[in-house]
């Protein structure tokens, strides 16, 4: 055990991850050049990470959304506040 922090020294664990680079602390970091006319969407499309949606699936959802919208349709001709105001004068049983 180390006397300084009362922790035993464990062996260094090295994991393989090709996305990470091990750069010593005393070396300056590399600068990633910014591309002016690129966006995240452009990068996803160019790298093949963005896949187009299935057209059959989107049609299915639009039909379901129409059905749900018809069920949820709100009739604004009824005014709840008037009913509440009328009932406020009646005694509560």
C-alpha positions as MATLAB code, in Angstrom:
seq = 'XXXXXXXXXXXXXXXXXXXXXXXXXXXXXXXXXXXXXXXXXXXXXXXXXXXXXXXXXXXXXXXXXXXXXXXXXXXXXXXXXXXXXXXXXXXXX';
ca = [
       0.000    0.000    0.000;
       1.071    3.499   -0.651;
       1.452    5.617    2.464;
       0.278    8.734    0.726;
      -3.327    7.845   -0.105;
      -3.775    4.468    1.614;
      -4.614    2.782   -1.666;
      -2.875   -0.220   -3.078;
      -1.221    0.226   -6.426;
      -3.093   -1.719   -9.035;
      -1.599   -2.727  -12.345;
      -2.354   -0.479  -15.304;
      -5.198   -1.831  -17.409;
      -4.934   -1.293  -21.147;
      -8.092   -1.696  -23.187;
      -8.142   -1.901  -26.965;
     -10.300    0.830  -28.456;
      -9.388    1.867  -32.018;
     -11.385    5.106  -31.658;
      -9.091    6.404  -28.921;
      -5.494    7.526  -29.184;
      -3.008    7.628  -26.331;
      -1.125   10.927  -26.492;
       1.312   11.984  -23.757;
       0.157   14.940  -21.639;
       3.138   17.123  -22.489;
       2.355   17.037  -26.241;
      -0.064   19.619  -27.654;
      -3.404   18.353  -28.905;
      -4.103   18.064  -32.611;
      -6.507   20.617  -34.026;
      -9.483   19.317  -35.964;
     -10.069   21.498  -38.986;
     -13.588   22.821  -39.323;
     -15.326   22.527  -42.663;
     -17.363   25.643  -43.300;
     -20.097   24.228  -45.515;
     -20.672   20.965  -43.734;
     -23.335   20.071  -41.238;
     -23.899   17.115  -38.989;
     -26.530   15.787  -41.388;
     -24.100   16.059  -44.328;
     -21.450   14.210  -42.346;
     -23.886   11.440  -41.375;
     -24.993   11.020  -44.984;
     -21.440   11.046  -46.392;
     -20.191    8.540  -43.819;
     -23.118    6.193  -44.496;
     -24.414    6.437  -40.927;
     -27.764    7.980  -41.891;
     -30.176    5.555  -43.454;
     -33.318    6.585  -45.341;
     -36.629    5.757  -43.734;
     -38.718    2.927  -45.053;
     -41.462    4.602  -47.172;
     -44.026    1.911  -46.288;
     -43.452    2.518  -42.587;
     -43.991    6.282  -42.866;
     -47.272    5.769  -44.762;
     -48.466    3.426  -42.017;
     -47.795    6.039  -39.354;
     -49.544    8.810  -41.272;
     -52.738    6.703  -41.499;
     -52.581    5.953  -37.771;
     -51.958    9.625  -36.973;
     -55.055   10.620  -38.955;
     -57.171    8.112  -37.027;
     -55.818    9.339  -33.702;
     -56.335   12.976  -34.700;
     -59.969   12.226  -35.541;
     -60.480   10.619  -32.125;
     -58.771   13.430  -30.257;
     -60.471   16.253  -32.170;
     -61.600   18.926  -29.720;
     -64.975   20.607  -30.043;
     -64.379   24.184  -28.899;
     -68.059   25.160  -29.069;
     -68.664   23.955  -25.479;
     -67.465   26.340  -22.787;
     -66.629   24.566  -19.516;
     -66.175   27.780  -17.560;
     -69.857   28.729  -17.933;
     -70.986   25.393  -16.484;
     -68.599   25.741  -13.544;
     -69.797   29.282  -12.829;
     -73.470   28.196  -12.854;
     -72.767   25.296  -10.488;
     -70.856   27.521   -8.067;
     -74.115   29.041   -6.753;
     -75.661   25.628   -5.988;
     -75.138   24.165   -2.499;
     -72.810   21.203   -2.214;
     -74.419   18.038   -0.809;
];
